[in-house]
Amino acid sequence: MKSKQAIIFSVALLVGQMCFAQTNVLEDFKPSTLNQPGQEFPEVNSQGYARFKIKAPEADSIRVSLGLGGRGGTLLTKGADGFFTGTTEGPMDEGFHYYHLSVDGGTFNDPGALNFYGSTRWESGIEIPAHDQDFYALKDVPHGNVVQILFNSKSTHSQRRAFVYTPPGYNKNISKKYPVLYLQHGWGEDETAWSNQGRVNLIMDNLIAEGKTKPFIIVMTYGMTNELKWGHMKDFKIEPFQTVLVDELIPYVDSHFRTIANREHRAMAGLSMGGMETHAITLNKSNVFSYYALLSGGIYTPEELKGKTKPTLIFISCGSRERPDGVKNAVTALKGAGYNAVSYVSENTAHEFLTWRRSLHELAPMLFRN
Amino acid sequence: MKSKQAIIFSVALLVGQMCFAQTNVLEDFKPSTLNQPGQEFPEVNSQGYARFKIKAPEADSIRVSLGLGGRGGTLLTKGADGFFTGTTEGPMDEGFHYYHLSVDGGTFNDPGALNFYGSTRWESGIEIPAHDQDFYALKDVPHGNVVQILFNSKSTHSQRRAFVYTPPGYNKNISKKYPVLYLQHGWGEDETAWSNQGRVNLIMDNLIAEGKTKPFIIVMTYGMTNELKWGHMKDFKIEPFQTVLVDELIPYVDSHFRTIANREHRAMAGLSMGGMETHAITLNKSNVFSYYALLSGGIYTPEELKGKTKPTLIFISCGSRERPDGVKNAVTALKGAGYNAVSYVSENTAHEFLTWRRSLHELAPMLFRN
């Protein structure tokens, strides 16, 4: 969301220029693909502008959290018909964005949009059409399943949920066994994020249909990250989640799905704080996972890998609006130390889901090739 | 929601008595079990009252659609702290209720509650603790899975979604085959309703753990009912959905899951408009299904069953606040004509999900016993 244009507008706002002529905004707006059934708004155009329309005849003020990278968002204008309307001041990054409304000082979701779990609440979502959106589109190809499982966790005294992607064909050839990727969401999100926002099943279905990746199972569970307030990440202790993942979930998956249950066929990846978890757990348990991937979620250094079982592959990625040099330099250092490491930078995206959809699309074909 | 008490309050409102002393409201309020993570409100008490608290410092008016059975709902009172609070004027029926907020004339969801698809939109949900809630509780028993499938539909030129409940053990004994229940939602809902609002997987897990039902597969897909405006039900044509269900989904399920693919091991049931669909499709395709169930969704007459393949069982149910006599009389007539028919009336519930959870709980043990 922190596009250059948005930053310029933001500065302009600060110096008091409150009104902008939106020159050259193309009037090819269409409903966002993440709208609720039958809802026209929010709309998006081919340039990445978003337009909102909210009914609230007696309200005084509605502001949309999108459009200025968190620095105020888009203030809507009330019409005589009781609808508030408005368009973002600039185009937004391609891909998925969370947002919400401030209605007379209260925080509500847009009644036109579907909701997605982020920021520790169900938020509205909008999809800015991406030039490469074909790789995560719903197509007429064989589809895998997304399986909701409930597993008993003794360490937390709870029945916990995970989602398991099984590739197309899983239910056809019932003797075949598959490798497994454990894939973690970020802070504020939960086990629904990779399927709903990340479209992980469609990315895999499409890659498999094109013969670009080996079919494998993907397991997504809640990383127990959200009890921690934003800004207190250093207080996070990995052990409780590591116990759930390694000692409870992995044995459940290996006994309930047709997995190849060994280190060489087990990967772990995570986005943002899920990358931090991946980093910690793979280093603690280098005998459990052989492929490691951090998506906008930090780096590995050769020093911290010393003395551990050597990973088959390390994948490190981020958006070009994050810290691509940090990612590239880390991979250069890892390669120099003899590790099989790959970097990937998503062009023109930030700390957001298009970065992670693309990262998964790059990562999947590199997994389990041995 | 149409409790006697609510109706009395409603009449009182009409004659201008706008203020009620809520005598004997127990102050044992707890967060609704359907709240978003970490949210205290809405709260419910042991008598069935619900209490709401919404932040909107600059708003003039917030009304909750619950509490008077659609005749105005519960008007909240604004406090000096910018929060609107209020308690329903009377207790509500036990179980699940949809609701929304009117904030200064606009329709929004309660930011404290989870959302459920009903009324053709994602609505807030609240759970009034039921005296018999144990049968749909999440317990430490073996759990089945809820599997999201995507199947190609030639007749509608689309990739369609369904959810498939597979019972505990499905992935363990991979030679065993299972009967299948096709289970439909009501108008305004979709294929998520039976899992999310209906808790179908937990009801089945618990019944199976107690040895009270045979394990079977349940398939839930979108009944294509929502393109029709409420009040125009007679315009509904069953053929498009019947084609998707019978000619596309059933073959997909039979080829991708371990089903016993014959009439004797196939049931169809539906709630409300899903019952209307069940009624039409079972009569059109009496060679496809052998168990029929209508949950608050009409009746069968002996006359319309004449000349059809005889069903193994007909189950007809509703809430005691609906038309229980109609259900009972229909079953008496069916029995008199030589059909194996069973009626069930859910006590103290109306056209709402506790009626349907209980109906499924009664129905499941009667299925596939031959």
XYZ file of C-alpha atoms in Angstrom:
740
model
C 0.000 0.000 0.000
C 2.956 2.303 0.560
C 3.255 3.263 -3.082
C 5.283 6.347 -4.010
C 2.137 8.005 -5.215
C 0.402 7.401 -1.907
C 3.331 8.924 -0.043
C 3.256 12.016 -2.255
C -0.455 12.459 -1.660
C 0.108 11.992 2.033
C 2.692 14.755 2.137
C 0.352 16.954 0.143
C -2.354 16.333 2.714
C -0.018 17.430 5.478
C 0.570 20.808 3.860
C -3.119 21.383 3.712
C -3.978 20.657 0.092
C -7.106 18.654 0.786
C -8.538 18.344 -2.693
C -7.035 16.481 -5.652
C -8.012 16.413 -9.272
C -7.941 12.726 -10.156
C -6.708 13.142 -13.699
C -6.716 10.190 -16.033
C -8.703 7.871 -13.774
C -10.129 5.335 -16.225
C -13.850 4.732 -15.806
C -13.576 0.977 -16.327
C -14.532 0.135 -12.745
C -15.847 -3.353 -12.033
C -16.927 -5.064 -8.800
C -13.995 -6.465 -6.832
C -13.808 -10.231 -7.235
C -13.960 -10.491 -3.423
C -17.372 -8.856 -3.113
C -20.256 -10.610 -1.422
C -22.662 -12.258 -3.892
C -24.611 -9.684 -5.897
C -22.754 -6.646 -4.531
C -21.597 -3.977 -6.988
C -19.279 -2.133 -4.556
C -16.406 -1.875 -3.819
C -15.261 -1.486 -7.424
C -11.749 -1.533 -8.863
C -10.423 -0.214 -12.160
C -7.653 -1.390 -14.438
C -5.213 1.138 -12.985
C -5.614 -0.082 -9.412
C -7.958 2.595 -8.089
C -10.725 1.432 -5.750
C -14.150 3.038 -5.392
C -16.478 2.624 -2.448
C -20.201 3.166 -1.914
C -21.777 2.715 1.501
C -25.371 3.376 2.557
C -25.718 5.193 5.885
C -28.287 8.000 5.510
C -27.949 9.378 9.046
C -24.171 9.052 9.418
C -21.866 12.073 9.451
C -18.578 10.550 8.342
C -17.225 7.402 6.706
C -13.542 6.828 6.080
C -12.041 3.782 4.325
C -8.715 2.590 5.744
C -7.305 2.090 2.219
C -5.665 4.519 -0.110
C -3.007 6.335 1.861
C -1.021 3.522 3.387
C -2.468 3.839 6.835
C -2.094 7.624 6.977
C -5.784 8.466 7.021
C -7.234 6.434 4.190
C -10.003 7.633 1.895
C -12.670 9.972 3.229
C -15.995 9.325 1.499
C -18.451 12.034 0.466
C -22.097 11.885 1.430
C -24.678 12.250 -1.303
C -28.282 13.410 -1.135
C -29.351 9.782 -1.620
C -27.837 8.732 1.721
C -24.894 6.926 0.124
C -21.272 7.752 0.884
C -18.967 7.397 -2.118
C -15.309 7.911 -2.855
C -12.291 6.750 -4.835
C -8.769 6.183 -3.562
C -6.504 9.133 -4.274
C -4.034 6.925 -6.070
C -3.723 3.428 -7.490
C -2.953 0.634 -5.044
C -0.570 -2.279 -5.357
C -1.925 -5.212 -7.334
C -3.369 -8.058 -5.328
C -5.155 -8.494 -2.020
C -5.686 -5.774 0.598
C -7.371 -5.798 3.996
C -9.458 -2.778 4.952
C -12.246 -1.507 7.167
C -14.520 1.476 7.547
C -14.599 4.144 10.239
C -18.283 5.041 10.529
C -18.780 7.960 12.897
C -15.739 6.828 14.839
C -16.642 3.132 15.033
C -14.826 0.349 13.173
C -17.030 -1.730 10.865
C -16.583 -3.831 7.762
C -17.795 -2.881 4.308
C -21.146 -4.667 3.861
C -20.288 -5.177 0.180
C -17.070 -7.133 0.670
C -16.153 -10.588 1.904
C -14.238 -10.829 5.164
C -10.765 -12.226 5.801
C -9.051 -12.838 9.105
C -6.204 -10.345 9.610
C -5.171 -7.844 12.322
C -6.763 -10.335 14.779
C -10.215 -9.602 13.368
C -12.298 -10.440 10.321
C -11.626 -7.523 7.953
C -13.020 -6.557 4.587
C -10.957 -7.665 1.605
C -10.504 -6.187 -1.853
C -8.627 -7.542 -4.853
C -6.799 -5.213 -7.239
C -6.484 -7.156 -10.514
C -2.848 -8.157 -11.030
C -1.193 -8.481 -14.436
C -0.176 -12.020 -13.451
C -3.433 -13.028 -11.732
C -3.789 -16.051 -13.998
C -1.529 -18.162 -11.771
C -4.024 -17.994 -8.879
C -7.251 -18.005 -10.933
C -9.987 -20.610 -10.525
C -9.789 -22.631 -13.751
C -11.242 -25.741 -15.322
C -8.383 -27.989 -14.200
C -8.414 -30.937 -11.794
C -8.798 -29.503 -8.289
C -7.333 -30.623 -5.018
C -9.261 -30.385 -1.761
C -8.899 -28.199 1.310
C -9.631 -30.439 4.268
C -10.566 -29.065 7.672
C -9.164 -31.343 10.379
C -9.625 -31.157 14.145
C -6.826 -32.709 16.190
C -6.426 -33.245 19.906
C -3.630 -31.187 21.476
C -2.613 -32.462 24.901
C -0.101 -29.665 25.468
C -2.784 -26.969 25.101
C -5.748 -29.034 26.345
C -7.707 -28.173 23.231
C -9.137 -29.513 20.008
C -7.231 -27.562 17.377
C -8.000 -26.889 13.731
C -5.830 -27.130 10.651
C -6.468 -27.090 6.923
C -4.828 -29.678 4.711
C -4.490 -29.227 0.964
C -4.508 -32.574 -0.807
C -3.532 -32.424 -4.484
C -5.749 -33.560 -7.393
C -5.619 -37.325 -7.652
C -5.132 -37.833 -3.922
C -8.466 -39.658 -3.704
C -7.983 -41.530 -6.985
C -4.699 -43.387 -6.560
C -5.016 -44.437 -2.944
C -1.644 -46.127 -2.743
C 0.447 -43.057 -3.611
C 2.192 -41.191 -0.779
C 3.093 -37.489 -0.753
C 5.639 -35.080 0.759
C 4.284 -32.358 3.086
C 4.797 -28.598 3.365
C 3.862 -26.991 6.716
C 2.872 -23.420 5.823
C 2.333 -20.644 8.386
C 0.325 -17.405 8.263
C 1.446 -14.058 9.680
C 0.673 -12.103 12.829
C -2.991 -11.154 13.140
C -4.013 -13.978 10.810
C -4.960 -17.583 11.409
C -5.152 -20.981 9.725
C -7.684 -19.701 7.174
C -5.323 -17.101 5.673
C -3.334 -19.156 3.193
C -6.465 -20.647 1.610
C -8.686 -17.553 1.674
C -6.242 -14.711 1.055
C -3.384 -16.778 -0.330
C -5.413 -18.968 -2.718
C -2.901 -21.695 -2.026
C -5.118 -24.461 -3.417
C -5.645 -22.697 -6.747
C -1.941 -21.870 -7.100
C -1.101 -25.540 -6.551
C -3.922 -26.857 -8.787
C -2.687 -24.643 -11.627
C 0.998 -25.507 -11.167
C 0.188 -29.213 -11.057
C -2.040 -28.976 -14.159
C 0.888 -27.395 -16.011
C 3.279 -30.087 -14.799
C 5.417 -27.454 -13.097
C 5.491 -28.902 -9.608
C 5.405 -32.287 -7.951
C 2.104 -32.786 -6.159
C 2.436 -32.503 -2.385
C 0.308 -31.991 0.710
C 0.187 -28.578 2.449
C -0.772 -28.246 6.127
C -1.834 -24.893 7.591
C -2.601 -24.386 11.266
C -2.869 -21.503 13.705
C 0.577 -20.284 14.780
C -0.579 -19.013 18.190
C 0.882 -15.626 17.330
C -2.049 -13.359 18.045
C -2.008 -13.396 21.818
C 0.985 -11.122 21.402
C 0.424 -7.422 20.877
C 2.009 -5.898 17.773
C 5.306 -4.305 18.760
C 6.119 -6.949 21.384
C 7.394 -9.611 18.995
C 10.550 -10.170 21.036
C 8.409 -11.537 23.877
C 7.208 -14.379 21.658
C 8.227 -17.833 22.879
C 8.331 -20.452 20.141
C 8.118 -23.539 22.383
C 4.320 -23.809 22.848
C 3.662 -23.662 19.096
C 6.663 -25.847 18.297
C 5.233 -28.537 20.576
C 1.822 -28.360 18.879
C 3.353 -28.462 15.415
C 6.119 -31.011 15.811
C 4.832 -33.284 18.581
C 1.078 -33.198 17.909
C 0.135 -32.034 14.407
C 2.864 -33.770 12.404
C 2.133 -37.175 14.012
C -1.617 -36.617 13.386
C -1.039 -35.741 9.729
C 1.363 -38.640 9.221
C -1.195 -41.079 10.666
C -4.288 -39.667 8.900
C -2.928 -38.727 5.464
C -0.766 -40.668 3.023
C 2.487 -38.831 3.686
C 6.106 -39.772 3.136
C 6.909 -39.348 6.799
C 10.568 -38.419 6.865
C 12.762 -35.331 6.964
C 13.642 -35.449 3.260
C 9.958 -35.105 2.367
C 8.987 -32.442 4.866
C 9.218 -28.655 4.356
C 8.338 -25.650 6.476
C 7.545 -22.138 5.264
C 5.919 -19.062 6.707
C 5.071 -15.477 5.886
C 6.035 -12.549 8.117
C 5.736 -13.750 11.731
C 5.166 -17.246 10.315
C 8.638 -16.845 8.814
C 9.994 -16.021 12.256
C 8.361 -19.234 13.498
C 9.743 -21.210 10.576
C 13.223 -19.843 11.254
C 13.115 -20.804 14.922
C 11.541 -24.234 14.505
C 13.683 -25.380 11.570
C 16.830 -24.440 13.493
C 15.562 -26.168 16.651
C 14.394 -29.210 14.680
C 16.743 -29.509 11.712
C 16.202 -33.282 11.836
C 12.473 -32.810 11.137
C 12.454 -30.509 8.055
C 14.751 -30.417 5.031
C 13.300 -27.470 3.071
C 13.046 -24.027 4.736
C 11.302 -20.937 3.323
C 10.913 -17.439 4.770
C 8.421 -15.166 2.951
C 8.874 -11.565 4.124
C 9.906 -13.227 7.339
C 13.589 -12.708 7.981
C 16.732 -14.531 6.852
C 19.093 -17.338 7.809
C 22.801 -16.769 8.364
C 25.488 -19.394 7.757
C 26.529 -19.010 11.405
C 23.186 -20.083 12.879
C 23.005 -23.098 10.536
C 26.354 -24.460 11.733
C 26.100 -27.773 13.523
C 22.554 -28.386 12.244
C 21.510 -31.051 9.765
C 22.079 -29.364 6.402
C 18.852 -28.247 4.673
C 18.211 -29.397 1.104
C 17.014 -25.902 0.154
C 16.662 -22.485 1.737
C 14.234 -20.086 0.012
C 14.052 -16.439 1.101
C 11.720 -13.880 -0.477
C 10.049 -10.510 -0.028
C 8.365 -7.739 -2.004
C 10.425 -5.153 -3.865
C 8.955 -2.481 -1.565
C 10.321 -4.307 1.482
C 14.060 -5.041 1.893
C 15.064 -6.957 -1.227
C 18.757 -6.234 -0.695
C 18.642 -7.916 2.686
C 17.119 -11.020 1.095
C 19.614 -11.097 -1.781
C 22.621 -10.510 0.452
C 21.528 -13.250 2.824
C 21.258 -15.725 -0.031
C 24.660 -14.696 -1.388
C 26.177 -15.339 2.030
C 24.428 -18.724 2.310
C 25.620 -19.777 -1.126
C 29.138 -18.676 -0.257
C 28.984 -20.972 2.761
C 27.950 -23.919 0.595
C 24.190 -23.923 1.120
C 21.627 -24.423 -1.631
C 19.817 -21.099 -1.274
C 17.458 -19.161 -3.555
C 16.127 -15.613 -3.304
C 12.974 -14.234 -4.874
C 11.754 -10.639 -5.010
C 8.148 -9.869 -5.977
C 8.131 -6.772 -8.180
C 6.095 -3.732 -7.103
C 4.607 -5.310 -4.003
C 5.097 -4.737 -0.288
C 4.329 -6.706 2.885
C 1.117 -8.097 1.418
C -0.465 -11.215 0.015
C 0.513 -10.857 -3.643
C 4.130 -11.067 -2.480
C 3.320 -14.330 -0.716
C 1.143 -15.838 -3.465
C 3.999 -15.214 -5.888
C 6.554 -16.537 -3.427
C 4.619 -19.787 -3.053
C 4.305 -20.008 -6.841
C 8.108 -19.727 -7.111
C 8.821 -22.009 -4.179
C 6.549 -24.962 -4.965
C 8.409 -26.153 -8.095
C 11.684 -26.230 -6.122
C 10.342 -28.522 -3.402
C 10.821 -32.288 -3.157
C 12.690 -32.661 -6.427
C 15.212 -35.121 -5.049
C -37.224 -15.406 17.878
C -41.010 -15.064 17.929
C -41.298 -15.972 21.591
C -44.513 -15.099 23.424
C -42.599 -12.650 25.526
C -41.250 -10.855 22.485
C -44.737 -10.549 21.045
C -46.056 -9.092 24.298
C -43.249 -6.551 24.350
C -43.934 -5.723 20.763
C -47.593 -5.011 21.443
C -46.576 -2.917 24.402
C -44.320 -0.893 22.138
C -47.196 -0.255 19.765
C -49.307 1.307 22.506
C -46.513 3.667 23.325
C -44.967 2.158 26.448
C -41.348 2.651 25.395
C -39.574 1.792 28.619
C -39.431 -1.580 30.386
C -38.083 -2.538 33.755
C -36.079 -5.697 33.056
C -36.927 -7.476 36.260
C -35.045 -10.604 37.213
C -32.433 -10.386 34.467
C -29.599 -12.492 35.852
C -26.195 -10.807 35.692
C -24.367 -13.957 34.630
C -23.537 -12.665 31.155
C -20.659 -14.290 29.262
C -19.236 -13.703 25.779
C -21.203 -15.510 23.078
C -19.315 -18.584 21.909
C -19.522 -17.173 18.367
C -17.553 -14.019 19.158
C -14.411 -13.116 17.274
C -11.217 -14.060 19.141
C -10.701 -11.922 22.230
C -14.038 -10.084 21.980
C -16.126 -9.694 25.149
C -19.342 -8.561 23.391
C -21.987 -9.599 22.487
C -22.701 -11.360 25.763
C -25.465 -13.830 26.620
C -26.869 -14.869 29.981
C -28.292 -18.129 31.252
C -31.865 -16.954 30.637
C -31.307 -16.218 26.956
C -30.922 -12.451 27.103
C -28.262 -10.913 24.859
C -26.287 -7.770 25.606
C -24.474 -5.655 23.036
C -21.694 -3.056 23.224
C -20.545 -1.188 20.144
C -18.022 1.639 19.879
C -19.079 4.510 17.628
C -18.375 7.819 19.396
C -19.820 10.091 16.700
C -22.872 7.988 15.770
C -26.406 9.040 16.671
C -28.223 5.718 16.667
C -27.478 1.989 16.726
C -30.199 -0.635 16.630
C -29.632 -4.418 16.804
C -31.957 -6.500 14.635
C -32.449 -9.038 17.451
C -34.823 -9.048 20.362
C -38.274 -8.337 18.971
C -38.596 -10.865 16.202
C -37.985 -8.458 13.386
C -40.310 -5.772 14.695
C -37.702 -3.184 15.447
C -35.034 -5.043 17.408
C -33.086 -3.604 20.298
C -32.244 0.092 20.352
C -28.905 0.685 22.079
C -28.172 3.603 24.403
C -25.134 5.803 23.915
C -22.841 6.347 26.873
C -20.447 9.186 27.623
C -17.562 6.855 26.742
C -18.676 6.605 23.093
C -20.003 3.043 23.450
C -23.576 2.056 22.659
C -24.959 -0.629 24.968
C -28.222 -2.481 25.377
C -29.881 -5.750 26.342
C -32.694 -7.537 24.524
C -36.083 -6.805 26.094
C -36.772 -10.497 26.520
C -34.988 -13.832 26.388
C -34.441 -15.358 22.955
C -34.859 -18.920 21.771
C -31.948 -21.185 22.560
C -29.451 -21.741 19.782
C -28.118 -19.783 16.820
C -29.445 -16.422 15.594
C -28.424 -14.190 12.702
C -28.392 -10.441 13.295
C -27.006 -7.128 12.131
C -26.723 -3.533 13.253
C -28.391 -0.425 11.896
C -25.807 2.311 12.442
C -27.230 5.719 11.529
C -29.426 4.036 8.931
C -26.717 1.832 7.393
C -26.555 -1.958 7.739
C -23.317 -3.269 9.276
C -22.197 -6.321 11.194
C -21.268 -6.353 14.859
C -17.451 -6.088 14.959
C -17.457 -8.401 17.993
C -19.181 -11.372 16.372
C -18.270 -13.947 13.753
C -20.146 -13.839 10.463
C -22.395 -16.473 8.907
C -23.908 -16.503 5.441
C -27.693 -15.947 5.631
C -30.210 -13.551 4.049
C -27.854 -13.573 1.009
C -25.173 -11.769 3.009
C -22.610 -12.509 5.697
C -24.432 -11.638 8.928
C -23.361 -11.531 12.548
C -24.141 -14.641 14.561
C -24.889 -15.168 18.245
C -25.373 -18.372 20.209
C -27.856 -18.558 23.075
C -26.695 -21.482 25.223
C -29.145 -24.359 24.856
C -29.956 -26.840 27.622
C -29.055 -29.639 25.185
C -25.984 -27.974 23.619
C -23.815 -30.958 24.520
C -24.858 -32.836 21.370
C -23.213 -30.224 19.107
C -20.252 -29.346 21.370
C -16.619 -29.678 20.283
C -15.324 -32.576 22.392
C -12.256 -34.760 22.751
C -13.606 -37.514 20.488
C -12.297 -38.732 17.123
C -13.165 -36.053 14.562
C -14.208 -36.367 10.966
C -13.102 -33.867 8.345
C -14.937 -31.184 6.375
C -13.496 -31.293 2.881
C -13.855 -28.403 0.446
C -14.142 -29.768 -3.087
C -14.316 -27.886 -6.385
C -16.094 -29.697 -9.201
C -16.591 -28.830 -12.841
C -20.219 -28.147 -13.790
C -20.802 -28.270 -17.535
C -24.460 -27.277 -17.243
C -23.597 -23.983 -15.507
C -20.167 -23.461 -17.096
C -18.603 -23.033 -13.678
C -16.303 -24.569 -11.106
C -18.624 -25.161 -8.163
C -17.892 -25.700 -4.496
C -19.209 -28.268 -2.072
C -18.237 -29.396 1.430
C -17.983 -33.088 2.190
C -18.052 -34.432 5.738
C -16.042 -37.632 6.011
C -16.497 -39.509 9.298
C -13.673 -40.344 11.750
C -11.752 -43.333 10.469
C -12.343 -42.478 6.806
C -8.610 -41.986 6.285
C -7.613 -44.945 8.448
C -9.434 -47.917 6.925
C -9.046 -47.084 3.258
C -11.015 -50.071 1.991
C -14.292 -49.224 3.741
C -17.098 -47.606 1.709
C -19.815 -45.314 3.057
C -23.405 -44.257 2.338
C -24.002 -40.579 1.484
C -26.465 -37.916 2.677
C -26.939 -34.883 0.386
C -27.884 -32.045 2.746
C -29.228 -28.673 1.601
C -29.254 -25.237 3.248
C -32.133 -22.753 3.162
C -32.932 -19.619 1.163
C -30.383 -16.844 1.712
C -27.744 -19.348 2.828
C -25.098 -21.311 0.961
C -22.941 -24.422 1.166
C -21.185 -23.133 4.299
C -24.371 -23.047 6.411
C -24.637 -26.625 7.601
C -21.024 -26.709 8.823
C -20.817 -23.203 10.268
C -24.299 -22.609 11.668
C -25.429 -26.230 11.743
C -22.279 -27.746 13.305
C -23.022 -30.850 11.275
C -19.526 -32.287 11.703
C -19.605 -32.024 15.493
C -23.111 -33.516 15.690
C -21.928 -36.474 13.623
C -18.599 -36.852 15.474
C -20.461 -37.004 18.800
C -23.157 -39.416 17.573
C -20.513 -41.710 16.093
C -18.398 -41.604 19.283
C -21.476 -42.716 21.248
C -22.185 -45.504 18.777
C -25.598 -43.997 18.005
C -25.311 -43.710 14.238
C -23.633 -45.523 11.403
C -20.815 -43.432 9.979
C -21.708 -41.890 6.626
C -20.570 -39.142 4.281
C -22.492 -35.834 4.082
C -22.317 -33.600 0.992
C -23.379 -29.946 1.137
C -23.451 -27.686 -1.920
C -25.061 -24.420 -2.940
C -28.720 -24.906 -3.868
C -28.837 -21.979 -6.315
C -31.754 -20.558 -4.353
C -30.588 -17.033 -3.738
C -31.051 -15.569 -7.190
C -34.732 -15.628 -6.290
C -36.166 -12.770 -4.274
C -37.923 -13.690 -1.053
C -41.676 -13.855 -1.728
C -41.247 -15.225 -5.265
C -40.611 -18.844 -4.298
C -43.211 -20.122 -6.752
C -41.039 -18.882 -9.602
C -38.254 -21.246 -8.569
C -37.417 -23.897 -11.178
C -35.775 -26.992 -9.759
C -34.228 -28.291 -12.994
C -30.962 -26.303 -13.049
C -30.036 -27.330 -9.503
C -31.297 -30.878 -10.026
C -28.944 -31.216 -12.992
C -25.971 -29.957 -10.957
C -26.784 -32.232 -8.041
C -27.801 -35.449 -9.763
C -25.843 -35.357 -13.028
C -22.670 -33.574 -11.927
C -22.075 -33.596 -8.165
C -23.198 -37.159 -7.376
C -20.958 -38.658 -10.095
C -18.056 -36.501 -8.850
C -18.557 -37.622 -5.250
C -18.961 -41.263 -6.250
C -15.710 -41.150 -8.226
C -13.646 -39.148 -5.686
C -14.859 -40.557 -2.355
C -15.346 -44.125 -1.166
C -19.133 -44.223 -1.438
C -21.599 -47.066 -1.761
C -22.951 -45.702 -5.013
C -26.512 -46.922 -5.139
C -29.998 -45.732 -4.272
C -30.230 -47.768 -1.058
C -27.207 -45.932 0.343
C -28.117 -42.408 -0.744
C -30.267 -39.911 1.201
C -31.370 -36.350 0.592
C -32.421 -33.793 3.186
C -32.877 -30.052 3.312
C -33.977 -27.258 5.596
C -36.604 -24.677 4.608
C -36.148 -23.966 0.891
C -33.655 -26.845 0.853
C -36.585 -29.006 1.942
C -38.575 -27.722 -1.011
C -35.653 -28.758 -3.224
C -35.404 -32.133 -1.527
C -39.128 -32.695 -2.019
C -38.971 -31.884 -5.725
C -35.774 -33.774 -6.535
C -36.619 -36.946 -4.585
C -39.984 -37.142 -6.345
C -38.392 -36.493 -9.749
C -35.541 -38.938 -9.029
C -37.003 -41.605 -6.748
C -34.567 -44.081 -8.296
C -31.605 -42.027 -7.005
C -32.437 -41.533 -3.301
C -34.053 -43.890 -0.797
C -34.162 -41.693 2.350
C -35.977 -38.329 2.249
C -35.980 -35.663 4.968
C -37.688 -32.262 5.113
C -36.579 -29.971 7.971
C -39.024 -27.048 8.297
C -39.397 -27.541 4.572
C -42.846 -28.850 3.759
C -44.361 -32.330 3.674
C -44.977 -35.305 1.375
C -48.468 -36.610 0.650
C -49.242 -40.240 -0.173
C -50.756 -39.058 -3.457
C -47.560 -37.506 -4.817
C -45.526 -40.592 -3.869
C -47.763 -42.914 -5.909
C -46.007 -44.533 -8.846
C -42.550 -43.622 -7.476
C -39.957 -46.047 -6.171
C -40.912 -46.429 -2.516
C -38.602 -44.568 -0.095
C -37.029 -46.519 2.758
C -37.748 -43.655 5.167
C -39.463 -40.274 5.148
C -38.492 -37.901 7.970
C -40.405 -34.642 8.469
C -39.633 -32.132 11.197
C -40.077 -28.538 12.349
C -39.894 -26.381 15.458
C -42.765 -26.280 17.924
C -43.230 -22.591 17.080
C -43.775 -23.461 13.395
C -46.580 -25.806 12.292
C -46.023 -29.031 14.236
C -49.576 -30.229 13.586
C -48.984 -30.072 9.855
C -45.869 -32.217 10.248
C -47.567 -34.750 12.524
C -50.679 -35.023 10.366
C -48.588 -35.528 7.241
C -46.691 -38.376 8.872
C -49.936 -39.960 10.116
C -51.285 -39.878 6.558
C -48.068 -41.364 5.164
C -48.076 -44.155 7.726
C -51.724 -44.862 6.945
C -50.750 -45.274 3.314
C -48.044 -47.791 4.223
C -44.938 -45.589 4.202
C -42.187 -45.702 6.807
C -42.489 -42.125 8.048
C -41.264 -40.338 11.182
C -42.066 -36.890 12.531
C -39.963 -34.828 14.906
C -40.823 -31.537 16.612
C -38.096 -29.449 18.240
C -39.454 -27.996 21.482
C -39.489 -24.218 21.967
C -37.785 -23.371 18.703
C -38.953 -21.705 15.500
C -37.633 -21.503 11.910
C -34.025 -21.433 13.089
C -30.874 -23.488 13.302
C -31.444 -25.195 16.662
C -34.513 -26.804 15.072
C -32.299 -28.102 12.277
C -29.347 -29.183 14.441
C -31.784 -31.208 16.541
C -33.521 -32.568 13.456
C -30.216 -33.823 12.051
C -29.374 -35.325 15.427
C -32.683 -37.245 15.329
C -32.423 -38.155 11.661
C -28.851 -39.465 11.474
C -29.395 -42.607 13.621
C -32.345 -43.610 11.389
C -30.332 -43.513 8.166
C -28.751 -46.476 6.372
C -29.725 -49.072 8.959
C -30.696 -51.700 6.401
